[in-house]
């Protein structure tokens, strides 16, 4: 009997093109929202879609080596304008995750680990076994598969989130190489818990490519990140910690609400009810960057989105994000992305043309 994974892998490949095509026609993040929530604003900007690659149970010892993102891009035939973020959801038992830095994280029943880092990682249970390369898994080879529920086996649902984010999205930048959250704590994360249950039910009945699974994966990703934001995301300086500070969060909200406004440190400090000096110091302490650096990065992020998804002239884009002239916009954009807006748009068009249809 042919292994099921071959069918699932074909679905994943065939569906990538249609999923990415559909995201091209989504309305861009509105630049003039009146009261945006910065977290939801950045989450919307990610344009997340997803695919389940396999649902298997493995009997220890076993190990699977997931390659770096560049290799995954080759295997799944995805262009460089799309980020591939791997996830592993443990339905039963556990496994150890070793990330590129060498740190080992135990992933337990009911937990999902999302790996937004661009490096590879290793999944394993037990010792003394050679790791199976990921392309072998795609060909239906690898660790011994057993029926879910077999004593001593680890039941996994593994797949990918496809992220069409502009390169300066603050939410994506704030995530560590591995994001681990519990999905079975209904009191702490009721939406995540319910979504995980529904996703497992749909996958369990073999509905890998259903409309319901596609939508559930989007919510699954969003709520897992939201859960991380409330816990590990505020332990160190960064964007999530900034959002946890009411005064800094208000300033960030204002930046997202009116990116074209002529923002200054004193003007943003007034929205946070702080002196300019205290506000500037507090913003840097919580987020790890200066407030004006954040303004410039978010404007460039919006510009990337408009360059990718609209036919707006460069001068109009410059005006919409707060630059008085095209040269000023071009200088600011190049400082952030390392190339001019025109070059960035042309490169991105080329990548889109190479995507599978």
Coordinates of C-alpha atoms in Angstrom, one line a residue:
X1 CA 0.0 0.0 0.0
X2 CA 1.4 3.4 -1.0
X3 CA 2.2 5.7 1.9
X4 CA -0.4 8.4 2.5
X5 CA 2.2 11.1 2.8
X6 CA 2.8 11.1 -1.0
X7 CA -0.8 12.2 -1.5
X8 CA -0.6 14.9 1.2
X9 CA 2.7 16.2 -0.2
X10 CA 1.2 16.5 -3.6
X11 CA -1.7 18.4 -2.2
X12 CA 0.7 20.8 -0.4
X13 CA 2.6 21.5 -3.6
X14 CA -0.5 21.9 -5.8
X15 CA -2.2 24.1 -3.4
X16 CA 0.6 26.6 -2.9
X17 CA 0.1 28.3 -6.2
X18 CA -3.6 28.8 -5.7
X19 CA -3.2 30.0 -2.1
X20 CA -0.6 32.5 -3.0
X21 CA -2.5 33.6 -6.1
X22 CA -5.6 34.4 -3.9
X23 CA -3.6 36.5 -1.5
X24 CA -2.5 38.8 -4.2
X25 CA -6.0 40.2 -4.5
X26 CA -6.5 40.9 -0.9
X27 CA -7.0 44.5 0.0
X28 CA -3.8 46.0 1.3
X29 CA -3.6 47.1 4.9
X30 CA -5.4 50.4 5.1
X31 CA -3.0 53.1 5.8
X32 CA -5.6 55.5 7.3
X33 CA -7.3 53.3 9.8
X34 CA -8.7 55.4 12.6
X35 CA -8.1 53.0 15.6
X36 CA -6.1 50.1 14.5
X37 CA -4.8 47.5 17.0
X38 CA -1.0 47.3 16.2
X39 CA -1.0 43.6 16.8
X40 CA -3.9 42.9 14.5
X41 CA -2.5 45.4 12.0
X42 CA 0.8 43.5 11.8
X43 CA -1.0 40.1 11.8
X44 CA -3.1 41.2 8.9
X45 CA 0.1 42.3 7.1
X46 CA 1.4 38.7 7.3
X47 CA -1.2 37.4 4.8
X48 CA -1.0 33.9 6.4
X49 CA -2.2 30.8 4.6
X50 CA -1.3 27.2 5.5
X51 CA -1.0 23.6 4.5
X52 CA -0.8 20.4 6.5
X53 CA 2.0 18.2 5.2
X54 CA 1.5 15.0 7.2
X55 CA -0.3 13.5 10.2
X56 CA 1.7 10.5 11.5
X57 CA 2.6 8.5 14.6
X58 CA 6.2 7.4 15.1
X59 CA 7.5 4.8 17.5
X60 CA 10.7 5.7 19.3
X61 CA 13.6 6.0 18.5
X62 CA 13.2 8.3 15.6
X63 CA 14.6 11.6 14.3
X64 CA 13.7 13.9 11.4
X65 CA 15.9 16.7 10.1
X66 CA 14.0 19.7 8.8
X67 CA 16.3 21.8 6.5
X68 CA 16.8 25.5 6.4
X69 CA 14.2 27.6 4.7
X70 CA 16.1 28.0 1.5
X71 CA 16.0 24.2 1.0
X72 CA 12.3 24.0 1.9
X73 CA 11.7 26.6 -0.7
X74 CA 13.3 24.4 -3.3
X75 CA 11.3 21.3 -2.2
X76 CA 8.0 23.1 -2.2
X77 CA 8.8 25.2 -5.3
X78 CA 8.0 28.6 -3.6
X79 CA 9.5 31.9 -4.6
X80 CA 11.6 34.2 -2.4
X81 CA 8.8 36.6 -1.8
X82 CA 7.1 34.0 0.5
X83 CA 8.3 33.0 3.9
X84 CA 7.9 29.4 4.9
X85 CA 7.2 28.9 8.6
X86 CA 7.1 25.3 9.8
X87 CA 4.9 24.1 12.6
X88 CA 4.7 20.8 14.6
X89 CA 1.6 20.1 16.7
X90 CA 1.9 17.2 19.2
X91 CA -1.3 15.2 19.6
X92 CA 0.1 12.5 21.8
X93 CA 3.4 11.8 23.8
X94 CA 6.3 14.2 23.1
X95 CA 9.5 14.9 21.1
X96 CA 12.6 17.0 21.5
X97 CA 13.2 20.0 19.2
X98 CA 16.8 21.1 18.6
X99 CA 17.1 24.4 16.9
X100 CA 20.1 25.8 15.0
X101 CA 21.6 27.4 18.1
X102 CA 21.9 24.0 19.7
X103 CA 19.2 24.6 22.4
X104 CA 16.8 21.6 22.9
X105 CA 13.2 22.2 23.7
X106 CA 10.9 19.4 25.0
X107 CA 7.6 19.6 23.1
X108 CA 4.8 17.8 25.0
X109 CA 1.2 16.6 24.3
X110 CA -1.1 19.5 23.4
X111 CA 1.8 21.8 22.5
X112 CA 2.5 23.4 19.1
X113 CA 5.9 24.7 18.1
X114 CA 6.2 27.2 15.3
X115 CA 9.6 27.7 13.8
X116 CA 9.9 31.1 12.1
X117 CA 13.7 31.0 12.1
X118 CA 15.3 30.5 8.7
X119 CA 17.7 27.8 9.9
X120 CA 17.0 24.1 10.1
X121 CA 15.9 22.1 13.1
X122 CA 15.8 18.5 14.4
X123 CA 12.9 16.5 15.8
X124 CA 13.7 13.4 17.7
X125 CA 12.4 10.9 20.3
X126 CA 14.9 8.6 21.9
X127 CA 18.5 8.2 20.9
X128 CA 20.9 6.1 18.8
X129 CA 19.1 6.6 15.4
X130 CA 20.2 8.4 12.3
X131 CA 18.0 11.3 11.4
X132 CA 15.8 11.0 8.3
X133 CA 16.2 14.0 5.9
X134 CA 13.0 15.9 5.3
X135 CA 12.9 15.2 1.6
X136 CA 12.9 11.5 2.4
X137 CA 9.8 12.1 4.5
X138 CA 8.2 13.7 1.5
X139 CA 8.9 10.6 -0.6
X140 CA 7.2 8.4 2.0
X141 CA 10.3 7.1 3.7
X142 CA 11.7 7.8 7.1
X143 CA 10.8 6.6 10.7
X144 CA 8.6 3.7 11.4
X145 CA 4.9 4.7 11.2
X146 CA 2.4 3.1 13.5
X147 CA -1.3 3.7 14.2
X148 CA -2.1 6.7 16.4
X149 CA -2.5 5.7 20.0
X150 CA 0.2 3.0 19.8
X151 CA 1.9 2.9 23.2
X152 CA 5.2 4.8 23.2
X153 CA 4.4 6.5 19.9
X154 CA 4.4 10.3 19.2
X155 CA 1.5 11.5 17.1
X156 CA 2.3 14.6 15.1
X157 CA 0.5 17.0 12.8
X158 CA 3.1 18.9 10.8
X159 CA 2.8 21.5 8.1
X160 CA 3.7 25.0 7.0
X161 CA 2.4 28.6 7.2
X162 CA 3.0 30.6 4.1
X163 CA 3.6 34.2 5.0
X164 CA 3.5 37.0 2.4
X165 CA 4.9 39.6 4.8
X166 CA 6.8 42.6 3.8
X167 CA 10.3 42.2 5.2
X168 CA 10.0 44.7 8.0
X169 CA 6.9 43.4 9.7
X170 CA 7.5 44.0 13.4
X171 CA 5.5 40.9 14.6
X172 CA 7.5 38.5 12.5
X173 CA 10.7 40.2 13.6
X174 CA 9.7 39.8 17.2
X175 CA 9.4 36.0 17.1
X176 CA 12.2 33.8 18.3
X177 CA 13.5 30.8 16.2
X178 CA 11.0 28.5 17.9
X179 CA 7.7 29.6 19.4
X180 CA 6.2 26.9 21.8
X181 CA 2.7 27.3 23.2
X182 CA 0.2 25.0 24.9
X183 CA -3.0 24.5 22.9
X184 CA -4.9 22.6 25.6
X185 CA -5.3 25.3 28.2
X186 CA -8.9 26.5 27.5
X187 CA -8.9 29.0 30.3
X188 CA -5.7 30.7 29.1
X189 CA -6.4 30.5 25.3
X190 CA -10.0 29.5 24.6
X191 CA -9.9 30.3 20.9
X192 CA -6.6 28.5 20.4
X193 CA -7.8 25.4 22.3
X194 CA -11.0 25.2 20.3
X195 CA -9.2 25.8 17.0
X196 CA -6.7 23.0 17.8
X197 CA -9.5 20.6 18.6
X198 CA -11.4 21.4 15.4
X199 CA -8.2 21.2 13.4
X200 CA -7.3 17.8 14.8
X201 CA -10.8 16.5 14.1
X202 CA -10.7 17.6 10.4
X203 CA -7.2 16.2 10.0
X204 CA -8.2 13.0 11.7
X205 CA -10.9 12.4 9.1
X206 CA -8.4 13.0 6.3
X207 CA -9.7 16.4 5.2
X208 CA -6.2 17.8 4.6
X209 CA -7.2 20.1 1.7
X210 CA -10.6 21.2 2.9
X211 CA -11.7 24.8 3.0
X212 CA -12.3 24.4 6.7
X213 CA -8.7 23.2 7.4
X214 CA -7.3 26.2 5.4
X215 CA -9.3 28.6 7.5
X216 CA -8.5 26.8 10.7
X217 CA -4.8 27.0 10.0
X218 CA -5.0 30.8 9.6
X219 CA -6.7 31.1 13.0
X220 CA -4.4 28.5 14.5
X221 CA -1.3 30.5 13.6
X222 CA -2.8 33.8 14.8
X223 CA -3.9 32.5 18.1
X224 CA -0.7 30.6 18.8
X225 CA 1.3 33.9 18.2
X226 CA -1.2 35.8 20.4
X227 CA -0.7 33.2 23.2
X228 CA 3.1 33.6 22.9
X229 CA 2.7 37.4 23.0
X230 CA 1.0 37.1 26.4
X231 CA 3.7 34.8 27.9
X232 CA 7.2 34.5 26.5
X233 CA 6.9 37.5 24.3
X234 CA 7.2 40.0 27.1
X235 CA 10.2 38.5 28.9
X236 CA 12.8 40.5 26.9
X237 CA 12.8 43.9 25.1
X238 CA 11.0 43.8 21.8
X239 CA 7.8 44.6 20.0
X240 CA 5.6 42.5 22.2
X241 CA 7.0 44.0 25.4
X242 CA 6.3 47.4 23.9
X243 CA 2.7 46.5 23.3
X244 CA 2.4 45.3 26.9
X245 CA 3.3 48.8 28.1
X246 CA 0.1 50.9 27.9
X247 CA 1.9 54.2 27.1
X248 CA 4.3 52.8 24.6
X249 CA 1.4 50.8 23.0
X250 CA -0.6 54.0 22.6
X251 CA 2.3 55.6 20.7
X252 CA 2.6 52.5 18.5
X253 CA -1.1 52.6 17.8
X254 CA -0.9 56.2 16.8
X255 CA 1.9 55.4 14.4
X256 CA -0.1 52.7 12.8
X257 CA -3.2 54.9 12.7
X258 CA -1.5 57.8 11.0
X259 CA 1.8 56.7 9.4
X260 CA 1.8 59.8 7.1
X261 CA 1.6 62.2 10.0
X262 CA 4.7 64.3 10.6
X263 CA 5.7 62.5 13.7
X264 CA 8.4 63.7 16.1
X265 CA 9.5 62.4 19.4
X266 CA 7.7 65.2 21.3
X267 CA 4.5 64.6 19.3
X268 CA 4.5 60.9 20.1
X269 CA 5.5 61.6 23.7
X270 CA 2.4 63.7 24.1
X271 CA 0.2 60.7 23.1
X272 CA 1.8 58.7 25.8
X273 CA 1.5 61.5 28.4
X274 CA 5.3 61.5 29.0
X275 CA 8.1 64.0 28.6
X276 CA 10.0 63.6 25.4
X277 CA 13.2 62.4 27.1
X278 CA 11.4 59.9 29.3
X279 CA 9.3 58.6 26.4
X280 CA 12.3 58.2 24.2
X281 CA 14.1 56.2 26.9
X282 CA 11.1 54.1 27.8
X283 CA 10.4 53.3 24.1
X284 CA 14.0 52.1 23.6
X285 CA 14.0 50.2 26.9
X286 CA 10.8 48.2 26.1
X287 CA 11.1 47.7 22.3
X288 CA 14.9 47.7 21.8
X289 CA 14.9 50.4 19.2
X290 CA 14.3 54.2 19.0
X291 CA 10.8 55.5 18.3
X292 CA 11.8 57.2 15.0
X293 CA 13.5 54.0 13.8
X294 CA 10.2 52.3 14.4
X295 CA 8.3 55.0 12.4
X296 CA 10.7 54.7 9.5
X297 CA 10.5 50.9 9.5
X298 CA 6.7 50.8 9.6
X299 CA 6.5 53.3 6.8
X300 CA 8.9 51.2 4.7
X301 CA 6.9 48.1 5.5
X302 CA 3.7 49.8 4.2
X303 CA 5.6 50.9 1.2
X304 CA 6.7 47.3 0.5
X305 CA 3.1 46.2 0.6
X306 CA 1.9 48.9 -1.8
X307 CA 4.8 48.3 -4.2
X308 CA 3.8 44.6 -4.2
X309 CA 0.0 44.8 -4.4
X310 CA -0.8 48.0 -6.2
X311 CA 0.1 49.9 -9.3
X312 CA 0.5 53.2 -7.4
X313 CA 3.1 55.6 -8.6
X314 CA 6.1 56.0 -6.3
X315 CA 5.2 59.6 -5.6
X316 CA 1.7 58.6 -4.5
X317 CA 3.2 56.0 -2.2
X318 CA 5.6 58.5 -0.8
X319 CA 2.7 60.9 0.0
X320 CA 0.6 58.2 1.6
X321 CA 3.3 57.2 4.1
X322 CA 4.5 60.7 5.0
X323 CA 7.3 61.7 2.7
X324 CA 7.1 65.2 1.1
X325 CA 9.2 64.2 -1.9
X326 CA 10.1 61.2 -4.0
X327 CA 13.8 61.6 -3.3
X328 CA 13.2 61.6 0.5
X329 CA 11.1 58.5 0.2
X330 CA 13.7 56.7 -2.0
X331 CA 16.5 57.6 0.5
X332 CA 14.5 56.4 3.5
X333 CA 13.4 53.2 1.7
X334 CA 16.9 52.3 0.6
X335 CA 18.2 52.9 4.1
X336 CA 15.8 50.2 5.3
X337 CA 15.8 47.7 2.4
X338 CA 19.2 48.3 0.8
X339 CA 17.7 49.0 -2.6
X340 CA 15.5 51.6 -4.3
X341 CA 11.7 51.3 -4.3
X342 CA 11.8 50.7 -8.1
X343 CA 14.4 47.9 -7.8
X344 CA 12.4 46.3 -5.0
X345 CA 9.2 46.4 -7.0
X346 CA 10.8 44.9 -10.1
X347 CA 12.5 42.1 -8.1
X348 CA 9.2 41.2 -6.4
X349 CA 7.3 41.1 -9.7
X350 CA 10.0 38.7 -11.0
X351 CA 9.5 36.4 -8.0
X352 CA 5.7 36.4 -8.5
X353 CA 6.1 35.5 -12.1
X354 CA 8.2 32.5 -11.1
X355 CA 5.6 31.2 -8.6
X356 CA 3.7 27.9 -9.5
X357 CA 0.3 28.5 -11.0

